Amino acid sequence: MRRSIALSAIVAALTVAAASVSPAAASPRPVRGSYGLTVEIVSVNGSGCPRGTVMASVREKMDAFVVGYSEFMAQAGGSSKPVDSRKLCQVALKLGGVPKGFTFAISRTDHYGFASLEEDATATYRTSTYFSGQPTRVEIEHALSGPYDRPWQFTDLTLPDQLVFKPCDADPNFNINSEVRVYEGSDPSKVSFLAVGEEAQPTYRLTLKTCP
């Protein structure tokens, strides 16, 4: 039998949490508490995230982690070069601290950033997450249209039956591949841009499941 429970539920007592989950098909159930999740950056590559511009840390409740970018931005129009309109970033993370006998998946992601788009300008933000060596990826895409000049936020929830769990018998990296792209507006002399994670960072929330 496999059971899914929220990561923070493990804090109170593993035995109590397991006993409270129906063996049939329980959905993730968040419970408040702290937890010893750890996150470490293994590698960073891409035109949108030069060395030293990406950070990763664990949220205070320790059932989620954040990835911050200080220079991940695409722009078009004005004096922008063609290469400025599309930026990529690939981040590999090592996630640890999960109790023995459990594995985890990302059940919710909150994306944050800022955009300033002129009339008729558009921008797209794409991400793909996966565990190294695994064929299944979770891919999302969001778009914005001008005129637009304010912070943005997108929230993505994964249904329980679509969660992608880390293999129980391996310890692969968790990879985040992101792309931002901007298309200039009706007046090419005006600059439009989209930035990711400047003041608020993308946040990834975990859900646990017992290993077979």
CSV table of C-alpha atoms in Angstrom, one decimal:
chain,number,residue,atom,x,y,z
A,1,MET,CA,0.0,0.0,0.0
A,2,ARG,CA,1.2,3.5,-0.8
A,3,ARG,CA,0.0,6.6,1.0
A,4,SER,CA,0.5,10.3,0.2
A,5,ILE,CA,0.8,12.9,3.0
A,6,ALA,CA,2.1,16.4,3.1
A,7,LEU,CA,5.7,16.8,4.0
A,8,SER,CA,5.1,18.9,7.2
A,9,ALA,CA,2.8,16.1,8.5
A,10,ILE,CA,5.9,14.0,9.3
A,11,VAL,CA,7.0,16.4,12.1
A,12,ALA,CA,4.4,15.6,14.7
A,13,ALA,CA,4.7,11.8,14.6
A,14,LEU,CA,5.3,9.4,11.7
A,15,THR,CA,3.3,6.7,13.2
A,16,VAL,CA,0.3,8.9,13.9
A,17,ALA,CA,0.4,10.4,10.4
A,18,ALA,CA,0.5,7.1,8.7
A,19,ALA,CA,-2.3,5.7,10.8
A,20,SER,CA,-4.6,8.6,9.9
A,21,VAL,CA,-4.3,8.1,6.1
A,22,SER,CA,-6.8,5.8,4.4
A,23,PRO,CA,-5.0,2.9,2.7
A,24,ALA,CA,-7.3,3.2,-0.3
A,25,ALA,CA,-6.3,6.5,-2.0
A,26,ALA,CA,-5.6,9.4,0.3
A,27,SER,CA,-4.8,12.8,-1.2
A,28,PRO,CA,-2.0,15.0,0.2
A,29,ARG,CA,-3.0,16.5,3.5
A,30,PRO,CA,-1.0,19.5,4.8
A,31,VAL,CA,-0.3,19.7,8.5
A,32,ARG,CA,1.5,22.6,10.1
A,33,GLY,CA,5.0,22.1,11.6
A,34,SER,CA,8.7,22.4,11.0
A,35,TYR,CA,10.9,19.9,9.1
A,36,GLY,CA,14.5,19.3,8.3
A,37,LEU,CA,14.4,19.7,4.5
A,38,THR,CA,17.7,20.7,2.9
A,39,VAL,CA,18.5,22.1,-0.5
A,40,GLU,CA,21.8,22.6,-2.3
A,41,ILE,CA,22.6,24.0,-5.7
A,42,VAL,CA,24.6,21.5,-7.8
A,43,SER,CA,24.9,23.4,-11.0
A,44,VAL,CA,23.6,26.5,-12.8
A,45,ASN,CA,23.7,27.1,-16.6
A,46,GLY,CA,22.1,29.4,-19.1
A,47,SER,CA,22.0,32.8,-20.6
A,48,GLY,CA,19.5,34.0,-18.0
A,49,CYS,CA,21.5,33.1,-14.9
A,50,PRO,CA,25.2,33.9,-14.9
A,51,ARG,CA,27.3,32.4,-12.1
A,52,GLY,CA,26.4,33.9,-8.7
A,53,THR,CA,22.9,35.1,-9.6
A,54,VAL,CA,20.9,32.1,-8.4
A,55,MET,CA,20.1,31.2,-4.8
A,56,ALA,CA,18.2,28.4,-3.1
A,57,SER,CA,16.9,28.2,0.5
A,58,VAL,CA,14.3,26.4,2.6
A,59,ARG,CA,11.1,28.1,3.8
A,60,GLU,CA,10.7,28.7,7.5
A,61,LYS,CA,8.1,25.9,7.9
A,62,MET,CA,10.6,23.7,6.0
A,63,ASP,CA,8.1,21.9,3.8
A,64,ALA,CA,9.0,24.0,0.8
A,65,PHE,CA,12.1,25.6,-0.8
A,66,VAL,CA,12.6,28.7,-2.9
A,67,VAL,CA,14.9,29.5,-5.9
A,68,GLY,CA,15.8,33.1,-6.4
A,69,TYR,CA,17.1,34.8,-9.5
A,70,SER,CA,18.7,38.2,-9.5
A,71,GLU,CA,19.3,38.6,-13.3
A,72,PHE,CA,16.8,36.3,-15.0
A,73,MET,CA,15.1,38.8,-17.4
A,74,ALA,CA,14.3,39.0,-21.1
A,75,GLN,CA,13.5,42.2,-23.0
A,76,ALA,CA,12.7,43.5,-26.5
A,77,GLY,CA,12.3,46.8,-28.2
A,78,GLY,CA,14.4,50.0,-28.0
A,79,SER,CA,18.1,49.2,-28.1
A,80,SER,CA,17.6,45.6,-27.1
A,81,LYS,CA,19.6,43.0,-29.1
A,82,PRO,CA,17.8,40.0,-30.6
A,83,VAL,CA,19.6,37.7,-28.1
A,84,ASP,CA,18.0,39.7,-25.2
A,85,SER,CA,14.5,38.6,-26.1
A,86,ARG,CA,15.0,35.0,-24.9
A,87,LYS,CA,16.8,33.9,-21.8
A,88,LEU,CA,17.3,30.4,-20.4
A,89,CYS,CA,18.2,29.0,-17.0
A,90,GLN,CA,18.9,25.4,-15.9
A,91,VAL,CA,19.3,24.7,-12.2
A,92,ALA,CA,20.1,21.4,-10.7
A,93,LEU,CA,19.4,20.9,-7.0
A,94,LYS,CA,20.1,18.2,-4.4
A,95,LEU,CA,17.2,17.9,-2.0
A,96,GLY,CA,17.7,16.0,1.3
A,97,GLY,CA,16.3,15.5,4.8
A,98,VAL,CA,13.4,13.3,3.8
A,99,PRO,CA,12.7,10.6,6.5
A,100,LYS,CA,13.8,7.0,5.7
A,101,GLY,CA,11.0,5.1,4.0
A,102,PHE,CA,9.5,8.1,2.3
A,103,THR,CA,9.9,9.9,-1.0
A,104,PHE,CA,8.6,13.2,-2.3
A,105,ALA,CA,7.1,15.1,-5.2
A,106,ILE,CA,6.4,18.8,-5.9
A,107,SER,CA,2.7,19.4,-5.4
A,108,ARG,CA,2.5,23.2,-5.7
A,109,THR,CA,4.7,25.9,-7.3
A,110,ASP,CA,4.2,29.6,-6.9
A,111,HIS,CA,6.1,31.7,-9.5
A,112,TYR,CA,6.8,35.4,-9.0
A,113,GLY,CA,8.2,38.3,-11.0
A,114,PHE,CA,7.7,41.7,-12.6
A,115,ALA,CA,6.8,42.7,-16.1
A,116,SER,CA,6.6,46.0,-18.0
A,117,LEU,CA,5.1,45.4,-21.4
A,118,GLU,CA,4.2,48.1,-24.0
A,119,GLU,CA,1.0,48.1,-26.1
A,120,ASP,CA,0.7,44.8,-28.1
A,121,ALA,CA,3.9,43.4,-26.5
A,122,THR,CA,3.7,39.8,-25.2
A,123,ALA,CA,5.8,37.7,-22.9
A,124,THR,CA,5.9,34.0,-22.0
A,125,TYR,CA,7.4,32.1,-19.0
A,126,ARG,CA,8.0,28.4,-19.3
A,127,THR,CA,9.4,25.9,-16.8
A,128,SER,CA,10.1,22.2,-16.9
A,129,THR,CA,10.9,20.2,-13.8
A,130,TYR,CA,12.1,16.6,-13.5
A,131,PHE,CA,14.4,14.2,-11.6
A,132,SER,CA,17.6,13.3,-13.4
A,133,GLY,CA,17.3,10.0,-15.3
A,134,GLN,CA,13.5,10.0,-15.2
A,135,PRO,CA,11.4,10.4,-18.4
A,136,THR,CA,8.5,12.2,-16.8
A,137,ARG,CA,8.5,16.0,-16.7
A,138,VAL,CA,6.1,18.6,-15.4
A,139,GLU,CA,5.9,21.4,-17.9
A,140,ILE,CA,4.0,24.7,-17.5
A,141,GLU,CA,3.6,27.9,-19.6
A,142,HIS,CA,2.2,31.3,-18.7
A,143,ALA,CA,1.7,34.4,-20.9
A,144,LEU,CA,1.2,38.1,-20.4
A,145,SER,CA,0.1,40.8,-22.8
A,146,GLY,CA,0.7,44.5,-22.8
A,147,PRO,CA,0.0,47.1,-21.7
A,148,TYR,CA,1.2,45.7,-18.4
A,149,ASP,CA,3.4,47.2,-15.7
A,150,ARG,CA,3.3,45.5,-12.3
A,151,PRO,CA,4.3,42.3,-10.4
A,152,TRP,CA,2.9,39.0,-11.6
A,153,GLN,CA,2.3,35.7,-9.8
A,154,PHE,CA,1.3,32.3,-11.2
A,155,THR,CA,0.3,29.3,-9.1
A,156,ASP,CA,0.5,25.7,-10.4
A,157,LEU,CA,-1.1,22.8,-8.5
A,158,THR,CA,-0.5,19.2,-9.3
A,159,LEU,CA,-3.3,16.7,-8.9
A,160,PRO,CA,-2.6,13.8,-6.5
A,161,ASP,CA,-2.7,11.2,-9.4
A,162,GLN,CA,-0.3,13.3,-11.5
A,163,LEU,CA,2.5,13.8,-8.9
A,164,VAL,CA,5.9,12.8,-10.1
A,165,PHE,CA,7.8,11.3,-7.1
A,166,LYS,CA,11.5,10.8,-6.7
A,167,PRO,CA,12.5,7.2,-7.2
A,168,CYS,CA,12.8,5.4,-3.8
A,169,ASP,CA,15.9,3.5,-4.8
A,170,ALA,CA,17.9,6.5,-6.1
A,171,ASP,CA,19.0,10.0,-5.2
A,172,PRO,CA,18.8,12.0,-8.4
A,173,ASN,CA,19.1,15.7,-8.8
A,174,PHE,CA,15.9,17.8,-9.1
A,175,ASN,CA,16.2,19.9,-12.2
A,176,ILE,CA,14.4,23.2,-13.1
A,177,ASN,CA,14.7,24.4,-16.7
A,178,SER,CA,13.1,27.8,-17.3
A,179,GLU,CA,12.7,30.1,-20.3
A,180,VAL,CA,11.5,33.7,-20.5
A,181,ARG,CA,10.7,35.3,-23.9
A,182,VAL,CA,9.5,38.8,-24.8
A,183,TYR,CA,8.1,40.0,-28.1
A,184,GLU,CA,8.2,43.8,-28.8
A,185,GLY,CA,5.0,45.8,-29.1
A,186,SER,CA,3.6,48.0,-31.8
A,187,ASP,CA,6.2,50.7,-31.1
A,188,PRO,CA,9.6,49.0,-31.5
A,189,SER,CA,11.3,52.0,-30.0
A,190,LYS,CA,9.9,51.2,-26.6
A,191,VAL,CA,11.4,48.5,-24.3
A,192,SER,CA,9.3,45.7,-22.9
A,193,PHE,CA,10.7,43.2,-20.3
A,194,LEU,CA,9.8,40.3,-18.0
A,195,ALA,CA,11.8,39.4,-15.0
A,196,VAL,CA,11.6,36.3,-12.7
A,197,GLY,CA,12.0,36.2,-8.9
A,198,GLU,CA,13.5,39.6,-8.1
A,199,GLU,CA,11.6,40.5,-4.9
A,200,ALA,CA,9.6,37.3,-4.4
A,201,GLN,CA,11.2,34.0,-5.3
A,202,PRO,CA,9.6,31.0,-7.0
A,203,THR,CA,8.5,28.6,-4.3
A,204,TYR,CA,8.2,24.8,-4.5
A,205,ARG,CA,6.1,22.9,-2.0
A,206,LEU,CA,6.7,19.2,-1.3
A,207,THR,CA,4.4,16.2,-0.6
A,208,LEU,CA,5.6,12.9,0.8
A,209,LYS,CA,4.6,9.3,0.1
A,210,THR,CA,5.7,6.0,1.7
A,211,CYS,CA,8.0,3.9,-0.4
A,212,PRO,CA,6.9,0.4,-1.2
